[in-house]
Amino acid sequence: MKLIHYLSKRYIIYSACISIIAIPLFYLSLQYLLLGGLDEGMRQQKKWIETQLNTVPAKNFVSFENEITVTPSKQSLKSDVFSSEPIFVKSDNEIVMHRVMLSNVVIKGKNYTIRIQKSMIEDEDLLTNLLLLQSGFILILIIGLGLINVSISKKIWLPFNNIVKKMKGYRVDTSGKLDFMPTKIVEFKDLENSITELINRNNKLYKSQKEFTENASHELQTPIAIFSSKLELLMQTSPISEEQADYINEISLAGKRMQRINKTLLLLTKIENNQFPNIEKIVVKDALNDLIQQYHDTLQMREIHLETEFRDHVEVVANPILIDILLGNLLSNAIKYTEDKKHIQVELSKTFLRISNDAQEGVSGLRESDLFQRFKKQSNHSHSLGLGLEICNKIVSLYHFKITYSFENSKHYFTVFFE
């Protein structure tokens, strides 16, 4: 949920809660004031009636619809009693709510009960109209303030949205200095300054790492190449004893291994630094078929049966070199760790690529916690560097794919999810 929607939603909820409490309170308060006004008017009317009763007999008091009645009473003097009662009105042929006051008075030594009733229909209509008017005003106020809040928030958060947009498109290998939208808000200025400082530091670190990678690639490969060439010349000299030949062979193997480690580590560094910016649409099926064709002789020689099941046409947008490395490492691992005359299966669907192979005898599965970590070898294969799956993991992370491993029915399953 966006922040502006979050704030607007909370604003509307709180406003609605306040309105739900405020409207009934307004209604009750207004009703109390109106009833108080009616009661006060009836008290004044009662005083006038008491004054008139001193000169006019009670039977001479006649009022329209019996709104005022004066009757003899045997009760002693008590305080005034007010109540609201529904009374049928003949002229309107309906029941109308009335405010009624009962009061006992003593006139010339005689007790009388004065009953005064006032129709509340006008007050109720007024109260209803005021309530509807207030509810309408509150609703308009909430909607208006909500729209104003959204409009102001959009303008206020424009610089922040601009920062987010620029950061989404930022790439340390291609982007230069970022120009943010001018703003007068101190917090956004602080954020822009912090991001600018962070970007500058990242650019410096990236340049340093890139220079190191390039220097290491040049400086290390040269002595390794010299070492290998001199070793080959040494092997051609004579006489060489059998013991010396064994030592030279071991040194040669170590040199080749060192050369492979150097190239692999440099490749990992380049992937981490995103030094493969060129991307294009790659048909995964075609890339797999090319790799399978390259391993055709090895598969035939070892009598390994490789089955393919390409259910969907799948395209990925990535660097072709890295995709070849990813698919090549997974396929070569499956071939390397499959015994002769066993099976390998390659499945391709719209959402995933799965490569499975029969496990070697005595193997119950690989340690998943160490599987994609650097130099974590899970076999004693002499040519394994423990970096192949680490490279695969870096590539899938670069393109926001996902790679998983599972072991079922004596088979290893490596699955790359494209979504």
Coordinates of C-alpha atoms in Angstrom, one line a residue:
M1 CA 0.0 0.0 0.0
K2 CA 1.3 3.4 -0.9
L3 CA 1.9 5.9 1.9
I4 CA -0.5 8.4 0.5
H5 CA -3.3 5.8 0.4
Y6 CA -2.3 4.6 3.9
L7 CA -2.6 8.1 5.3
S8 CA -5.8 8.9 3.4
K9 CA -7.4 5.6 4.6
R10 CA -6.4 6.4 8.3
Y11 CA -7.7 9.9 7.9
I12 CA -11.1 8.8 6.6
I13 CA -11.4 6.1 9.3
Y14 CA -10.6 8.5 12.1
S15 CA -12.9 11.2 10.6
A16 CA -15.7 8.6 10.3
C17 CA -15.2 7.5 14.0
I18 CA -15.3 11.2 15.1
S19 CA -18.5 11.8 13.1
I20 CA -20.2 8.7 14.5
I21 CA -19.6 10.0 18.0
A22 CA -20.2 13.7 17.2
I23 CA -23.5 13.4 15.4
P24 CA -25.4 11.6 18.2
L25 CA -23.9 14.0 20.8
F26 CA -25.0 16.9 18.7
Y27 CA -28.5 15.4 18.4
L28 CA -28.8 14.8 22.1
S29 CA -27.4 18.2 23.0
L30 CA -29.8 20.0 20.6
Q31 CA -32.7 17.9 21.9
Y32 CA -31.8 18.8 25.5
L33 CA -31.8 22.5 24.6
L34 CA -35.1 22.4 22.7
L35 CA -36.8 20.5 25.5
G36 CA -35.3 22.9 28.0
G37 CA -36.8 25.8 26.0
L38 CA -40.2 24.1 25.9
D39 CA -40.1 23.4 29.7
E40 CA -39.1 27.0 30.5
G41 CA -42.0 28.3 28.3
M42 CA -44.5 26.0 30.1
R43 CA -43.2 27.2 33.5
Q44 CA -43.8 30.8 32.5
Q45 CA -47.3 29.8 31.2
K46 CA -48.0 28.1 34.5
K47 CA -47.2 31.3 36.4
W48 CA -49.6 33.3 34.2
I49 CA -52.3 30.7 34.8
E50 CA -51.8 30.9 38.6
T51 CA -52.2 34.7 38.4
Q52 CA -55.4 34.3 36.4
L53 CA -56.9 31.7 38.7
N54 CA -56.9 34.3 41.5
T55 CA -59.5 36.3 39.5
V56 CA -61.1 33.8 37.1
P57 CA -62.8 30.5 38.0
A58 CA -61.0 27.4 36.9
K59 CA -63.9 26.2 34.8
N60 CA -63.6 29.3 32.6
F61 CA -60.1 28.1 31.3
V62 CA -60.7 26.7 27.8
S63 CA -57.8 26.0 25.4
F64 CA -57.6 24.7 21.8
E65 CA -57.2 20.9 21.7
N66 CA -57.1 20.9 25.5
E67 CA -53.5 22.1 25.6
I68 CA -54.2 23.6 29.0
T69 CA -56.5 22.0 31.6
V70 CA -57.1 23.0 35.2
T71 CA -58.8 20.4 37.4
P72 CA -59.4 20.2 41.2
S73 CA -56.9 17.9 42.9
K74 CA -56.6 16.3 46.3
Q75 CA -52.8 16.0 46.1
S76 CA -50.6 18.2 48.1
L77 CA -48.2 20.6 46.5
K78 CA -45.4 18.9 44.6
S79 CA -42.7 20.0 42.1
D80 CA -43.4 20.2 38.4
V81 CA -43.3 17.0 36.5
F82 CA -42.2 16.9 32.8
S83 CA -42.6 14.1 30.3
S84 CA -42.9 13.3 26.6
E85 CA -46.1 11.5 25.6
P86 CA -47.6 10.5 22.2
I87 CA -51.1 12.1 21.9
F88 CA -53.7 11.6 19.2
V89 CA -54.6 14.9 17.4
K90 CA -58.0 14.8 15.9
S91 CA -57.4 17.7 13.5
D92 CA -54.4 16.0 12.0
N93 CA -55.8 12.5 12.5
E94 CA -52.4 11.2 13.7
I95 CA -50.4 10.6 16.9
V96 CA -48.0 13.4 17.7
M97 CA -45.4 13.5 20.4
H98 CA -46.1 16.2 23.0
R99 CA -44.2 17.7 25.9
V100 CA -46.4 17.5 29.0
M101 CA -46.1 19.4 32.3
L102 CA -48.1 18.5 35.4
S103 CA -48.1 20.9 38.3
N104 CA -50.2 21.1 41.6
V105 CA -51.0 24.6 42.8
V106 CA -53.0 26.0 45.7
I107 CA -55.4 28.8 44.8
K108 CA -57.5 30.4 47.5
G109 CA -57.0 27.3 49.7
K110 CA -57.9 24.8 47.0
N111 CA -55.7 22.4 45.2
Y112 CA -55.6 22.3 41.5
T113 CA -53.7 20.3 38.9
I114 CA -52.5 22.3 35.9
R115 CA -51.7 20.2 32.8
I116 CA -50.0 21.9 29.9
Q117 CA -49.1 20.1 26.7
K118 CA -47.1 21.4 23.8
S119 CA -46.8 19.7 20.4
M120 CA -43.2 18.7 19.6
I121 CA -43.7 18.1 15.9
E122 CA -42.2 21.4 14.9
D123 CA -39.3 20.9 17.2
E124 CA -38.8 17.4 16.0
D125 CA -38.9 18.6 12.4
L126 CA -36.4 21.3 13.2
L127 CA -34.2 18.8 15.0
T128 CA -34.3 16.3 12.1
N129 CA -33.5 19.0 9.6
L130 CA -30.7 20.3 11.7
L131 CA -29.4 16.7 12.1
L132 CA -29.5 16.0 8.3
L133 CA -27.9 19.4 7.6
Q134 CA -25.1 18.7 10.1
S135 CA -24.6 15.2 8.7
G136 CA -24.4 16.6 5.2
F137 CA -22.0 19.3 6.2
I138 CA -19.8 16.7 8.0
L139 CA -19.9 14.4 5.0
I140 CA -19.0 17.2 2.6
L141 CA -16.2 18.3 5.0
I142 CA -14.7 14.8 5.2
I143 CA -14.8 14.3 1.5
G144 CA -13.5 17.8 0.8
L145 CA -10.7 17.5 3.4
G146 CA -9.9 14.0 2.1
L147 CA -9.5 15.3 -1.5
I148 CA -7.5 18.3 -0.2
N149 CA -5.3 15.9 1.8
V150 CA -4.7 13.6 -1.2
S151 CA -4.0 16.6 -3.5
I152 CA -1.6 18.2 -1.0
S153 CA 0.1 14.9 -0.2
K154 CA 0.7 14.2 -3.9
K155 CA 2.4 17.5 -4.3
I156 CA 4.4 17.1 -1.1
W157 CA 5.5 13.6 -2.0
L158 CA 6.5 14.4 -5.6
P159 CA 10.2 14.9 -4.7
F160 CA 10.2 11.6 -2.8
N161 CA 8.5 9.8 -5.7
N162 CA 11.1 11.3 -7.9
I163 CA 13.9 10.0 -5.7
V164 CA 12.4 6.5 -5.8
K165 CA 12.1 6.6 -9.6
K166 CA 15.7 7.7 -10.0
M167 CA 16.9 5.0 -7.6
K168 CA 15.0 2.3 -9.4
G169 CA 16.7 3.2 -12.7
Y170 CA 20.1 3.7 -11.1
R171 CA 22.9 1.3 -12.1
V172 CA 26.4 1.7 -10.7
D173 CA 28.0 0.6 -13.9
T174 CA 26.2 3.0 -16.3
S175 CA 24.5 5.8 -14.3
G176 CA 26.2 9.0 -13.6
K177 CA 25.2 11.8 -11.2
L178 CA 21.6 11.8 -10.3
D179 CA 19.7 15.1 -10.5
F180 CA 16.8 15.1 -8.1
M181 CA 13.7 17.4 -8.2
P182 CA 14.2 20.7 -6.2
T183 CA 12.3 20.7 -2.9
K184 CA 11.9 23.0 0.1
I185 CA 11.2 20.2 2.5
V186 CA 14.2 19.7 4.8
E187 CA 13.7 15.9 5.3
F188 CA 13.7 15.3 1.5
K189 CA 16.8 17.4 1.1
D190 CA 18.5 15.3 3.8
L191 CA 17.5 12.2 2.0
E192 CA 18.8 13.4 -1.3
N193 CA 22.1 14.4 0.3
S194 CA 22.4 11.0 2.0
I195 CA 21.6 9.2 -1.3
T196 CA 24.1 11.3 -3.2
E197 CA 26.8 10.6 -0.7
L198 CA 26.0 6.9 -0.8
I199 CA 26.1 6.8 -4.6
N200 CA 29.4 8.6 -4.7
R201 CA 30.9 6.1 -2.3
N202 CA 29.4 3.2 -4.3
N203 CA 30.8 4.7 -7.6
K204 CA 34.3 4.9 -6.0
L205 CA 34.1 1.4 -4.7
Y206 CA 32.8 0.1 -8.0
K207 CA 35.6 1.8 -9.9
S208 CA 38.2 0.4 -7.4
Q209 CA 36.8 -3.1 -7.7
K210 CA 36.6 -2.9 -11.5
E211 CA 40.2 -1.7 -11.7
F212 CA 41.3 -4.4 -9.3
T213 CA 39.5 -7.0 -11.4
E214 CA 41.1 -5.8 -14.6
N215 CA 44.5 -5.5 -13.1
A216 CA 44.2 -9.0 -11.5
S217 CA 43.0 -10.4 -14.8
H218 CA 46.1 -9.0 -16.5
E219 CA 48.7 -9.3 -13.9
L220 CA 47.9 -12.9 -12.7
Q221 CA 47.2 -14.4 -16.1
T222 CA 50.6 -13.3 -17.4
P223 CA 52.8 -15.1 -14.8
I224 CA 50.5 -18.1 -14.9
A225 CA 50.9 -18.4 -18.6
I226 CA 54.7 -18.0 -18.3
F227 CA 54.7 -20.6 -15.6
S228 CA 52.8 -23.1 -17.8
S229 CA 55.0 -22.4 -20.8
K230 CA 58.2 -22.8 -18.9
L231 CA 56.9 -26.0 -17.3
E232 CA 56.2 -27.4 -20.8
L233 CA 59.7 -26.5 -21.9
L234 CA 61.1 -28.3 -18.7
M235 CA 59.1 -31.4 -19.6
Q236 CA 60.7 -31.4 -23.0
T237 CA 64.3 -31.4 -21.6
S238 CA 66.2 -34.5 -21.1
P239 CA 67.3 -36.5 -19.3
I240 CA 64.3 -36.5 -16.9
S241 CA 63.9 -39.3 -14.4
E242 CA 60.6 -40.9 -13.7
E243 CA 60.4 -39.3 -10.3
Q244 CA 61.1 -35.9 -11.8
A245 CA 58.4 -36.5 -14.4
D246 CA 55.9 -37.3 -11.7
Y247 CA 56.7 -34.1 -9.9
I248 CA 56.5 -32.0 -13.1
N249 CA 53.1 -33.6 -13.8
E250 CA 51.8 -32.7 -10.4
I251 CA 53.1 -29.1 -10.8
S252 CA 51.4 -28.9 -14.2
L253 CA 48.1 -30.1 -12.7
A254 CA 48.4 -27.5 -9.9
G255 CA 49.2 -24.8 -12.4
K256 CA 46.1 -25.6 -14.5
R257 CA 44.0 -25.7 -11.4
M258 CA 45.4 -22.3 -10.3
Q259 CA 44.6 -20.9 -13.8
R260 CA 41.0 -22.2 -13.6
I261 CA 40.5 -20.8 -10.1
N262 CA 41.8 -17.4 -11.2
K263 CA 39.5 -17.3 -14.1
T264 CA 36.5 -18.4 -12.1
L265 CA 37.1 -15.9 -9.3
L266 CA 37.4 -13.1 -11.8
L267 CA 34.2 -14.2 -13.4
L268 CA 32.4 -14.2 -10.0
T269 CA 33.8 -10.7 -9.3
K270 CA 32.5 -9.5 -12.7
I271 CA 29.1 -11.0 -12.1
E272 CA 28.9 -9.4 -8.6
N273 CA 29.9 -6.0 -10.1
N274 CA 27.4 -6.5 -13.0
Q275 CA 30.0 -6.1 -15.6
F276 CA 27.8 -7.9 -18.1
P277 CA 25.4 -5.1 -19.0
N278 CA 24.6 -6.3 -22.5
I279 CA 21.3 -8.2 -22.4
E280 CA 19.1 -9.6 -25.1
K281 CA 16.2 -12.1 -25.6
I282 CA 17.5 -15.7 -25.3
V283 CA 15.5 -18.7 -26.4
V284 CA 16.3 -21.2 -23.6
K285 CA 15.5 -24.3 -25.7
D286 CA 18.0 -23.3 -28.4
A287 CA 20.7 -22.6 -25.8
L288 CA 20.1 -26.0 -24.2
N289 CA 20.2 -27.8 -27.5
D290 CA 23.5 -26.1 -28.4
L291 CA 25.1 -27.3 -25.0
I292 CA 23.7 -30.8 -25.4
Q293 CA 25.2 -31.0 -28.8
Q294 CA 28.6 -30.0 -27.4
Y295 CA 28.4 -32.9 -24.8
H296 CA 27.1 -35.4 -27.4
D297 CA 30.4 -37.3 -27.7
T298 CA 30.9 -37.5 -23.9
L299 CA 27.3 -38.7 -23.4
Q300 CA 27.7 -41.3 -26.2
M301 CA 31.1 -42.5 -24.9
R302 CA 29.8 -43.0 -21.4
E303 CA 26.4 -44.4 -22.7
I304 CA 24.5 -41.8 -20.6
H305 CA 20.9 -41.5 -21.8
L306 CA 19.8 -37.8 -21.8
E307 CA 16.1 -37.1 -22.1
T308 CA 14.7 -33.7 -23.0
E309 CA 11.1 -32.5 -22.4
F310 CA 10.6 -29.0 -23.7
R311 CA 6.9 -28.2 -23.0
D312 CA 6.9 -24.4 -23.6
H313 CA 8.7 -21.8 -25.7
V314 CA 10.7 -19.9 -23.0
E315 CA 12.6 -16.6 -23.6
V316 CA 14.6 -14.8 -20.9
V317 CA 16.1 -11.3 -21.1
A318 CA 19.7 -11.7 -19.9
N319 CA 23.4 -11.7 -21.0
P320 CA 23.9 -14.6 -23.4
I321 CA 27.4 -15.4 -21.9
L322 CA 26.0 -15.7 -18.4
I323 CA 23.0 -17.8 -19.5
D324 CA 25.5 -20.2 -21.3
I325 CA 27.6 -20.4 -18.1
L326 CA 24.5 -21.0 -16.0
L327 CA 23.1 -23.8 -18.2
G328 CA 26.6 -25.2 -18.9
N329 CA 27.4 -25.5 -15.2
L330 CA 24.2 -27.3 -14.4
L331 CA 24.4 -29.6 -17.3
S332 CA 28.1 -30.4 -16.8
N333 CA 27.5 -31.1 -13.1
A334 CA 24.8 -33.6 -14.0
I335 CA 27.1 -35.3 -16.5
K336 CA 30.1 -35.2 -14.2
Y337 CA 28.3 -36.9 -11.3
T338 CA 26.2 -39.4 -13.3
E339 CA 27.5 -42.9 -13.5
D340 CA 27.9 -44.5 -16.9
K341 CA 24.8 -46.0 -18.5
K342 CA 22.6 -43.9 -16.2
H343 CA 20.0 -41.3 -17.0
I344 CA 19.8 -37.5 -17.1
Q345 CA 16.5 -35.6 -17.7
V346 CA 16.1 -32.0 -18.8
E347 CA 12.6 -30.4 -18.4
L348 CA 11.7 -27.0 -19.6
S349 CA 8.4 -25.3 -18.9
K350 CA 7.1 -21.7 -18.9
T351 CA 8.1 -21.1 -15.3
F352 CA 11.1 -23.4 -14.6
L353 CA 14.0 -25.4 -15.9
R354 CA 14.7 -28.7 -14.1
I355 CA 17.8 -30.9 -14.6
S356 CA 17.8 -34.2 -12.8
N357 CA 20.3 -37.1 -12.8
D358 CA 20.6 -40.5 -11.2
A359 CA 22.6 -40.4 -8.0
Q360 CA 25.7 -42.4 -7.6
E361 CA 25.6 -45.5 -5.4
G362 CA 25.9 -44.7 -1.7
V363 CA 24.9 -41.0 -2.2
S364 CA 21.9 -40.0 -0.2
G365 CA 21.8 -36.3 -1.1
L366 CA 23.8 -33.1 -0.9
R367 CA 24.0 -30.7 2.0
E368 CA 21.7 -27.9 0.9
S369 CA 23.1 -25.4 3.5
D370 CA 26.6 -25.6 1.8
L371 CA 25.4 -26.2 -1.8
F372 CA 25.6 -22.7 -3.2
Q373 CA 28.5 -21.4 -1.1
R374 CA 31.9 -20.6 -2.3
F375 CA 34.6 -23.4 -2.1
K376 CA 32.0 -25.8 -0.5
K377 CA 32.8 -29.0 -2.4
Q378 CA 30.4 -31.9 -1.9
S379 CA 32.4 -34.5 -3.8
N380 CA 36.0 -35.7 -4.0
H381 CA 36.2 -35.0 -7.7
S382 CA 39.8 -33.9 -8.4
H383 CA 38.7 -31.3 -11.0
S384 CA 36.0 -29.7 -8.9
L385 CA 36.7 -26.2 -7.6
G386 CA 33.5 -25.8 -5.5
L387 CA 32.7 -22.7 -7.5
G388 CA 30.3 -23.9 -10.2
L389 CA 27.1 -23.7 -8.2
E390 CA 28.2 -20.5 -6.6
I391 CA 28.5 -19.0 -10.1
C392 CA 25.0 -20.3 -10.9
N393 CA 23.6 -18.8 -7.7
K394 CA 25.1 -15.4 -8.5
I395 CA 23.7 -15.4 -12.1
V396 CA 20.1 -16.3 -11.0
S397 CA 20.3 -13.6 -8.3
L398 CA 21.4 -11.1 -10.8
Y399 CA 18.4 -11.7 -13.0
H400 CA 16.0 -12.3 -10.0
F401 CA 15.5 -16.0 -10.8
K402 CA 15.6 -18.7 -8.1
I403 CA 17.5 -21.9 -7.9
T404 CA 16.6 -24.9 -5.7
Y405 CA 17.9 -28.4 -5.0
S406 CA 16.1 -31.5 -3.9
F407 CA 16.8 -35.2 -3.7
E408 CA 14.0 -37.7 -4.4
N409 CA 13.9 -41.3 -5.5
S410 CA 17.7 -41.5 -5.7
K411 CA 17.8 -38.5 -8.1
H412 CA 19.3 -35.1 -7.8
Y413 CA 17.0 -32.2 -8.9
F414 CA 18.3 -28.7 -9.7
T415 CA 15.5 -26.3 -10.6
V416 CA 15.8 -22.8 -11.9
F417 CA 12.5 -20.8 -11.5
F418 CA 12.2 -17.9 -14.0
E419 CA 9.3 -16.1 -12.2

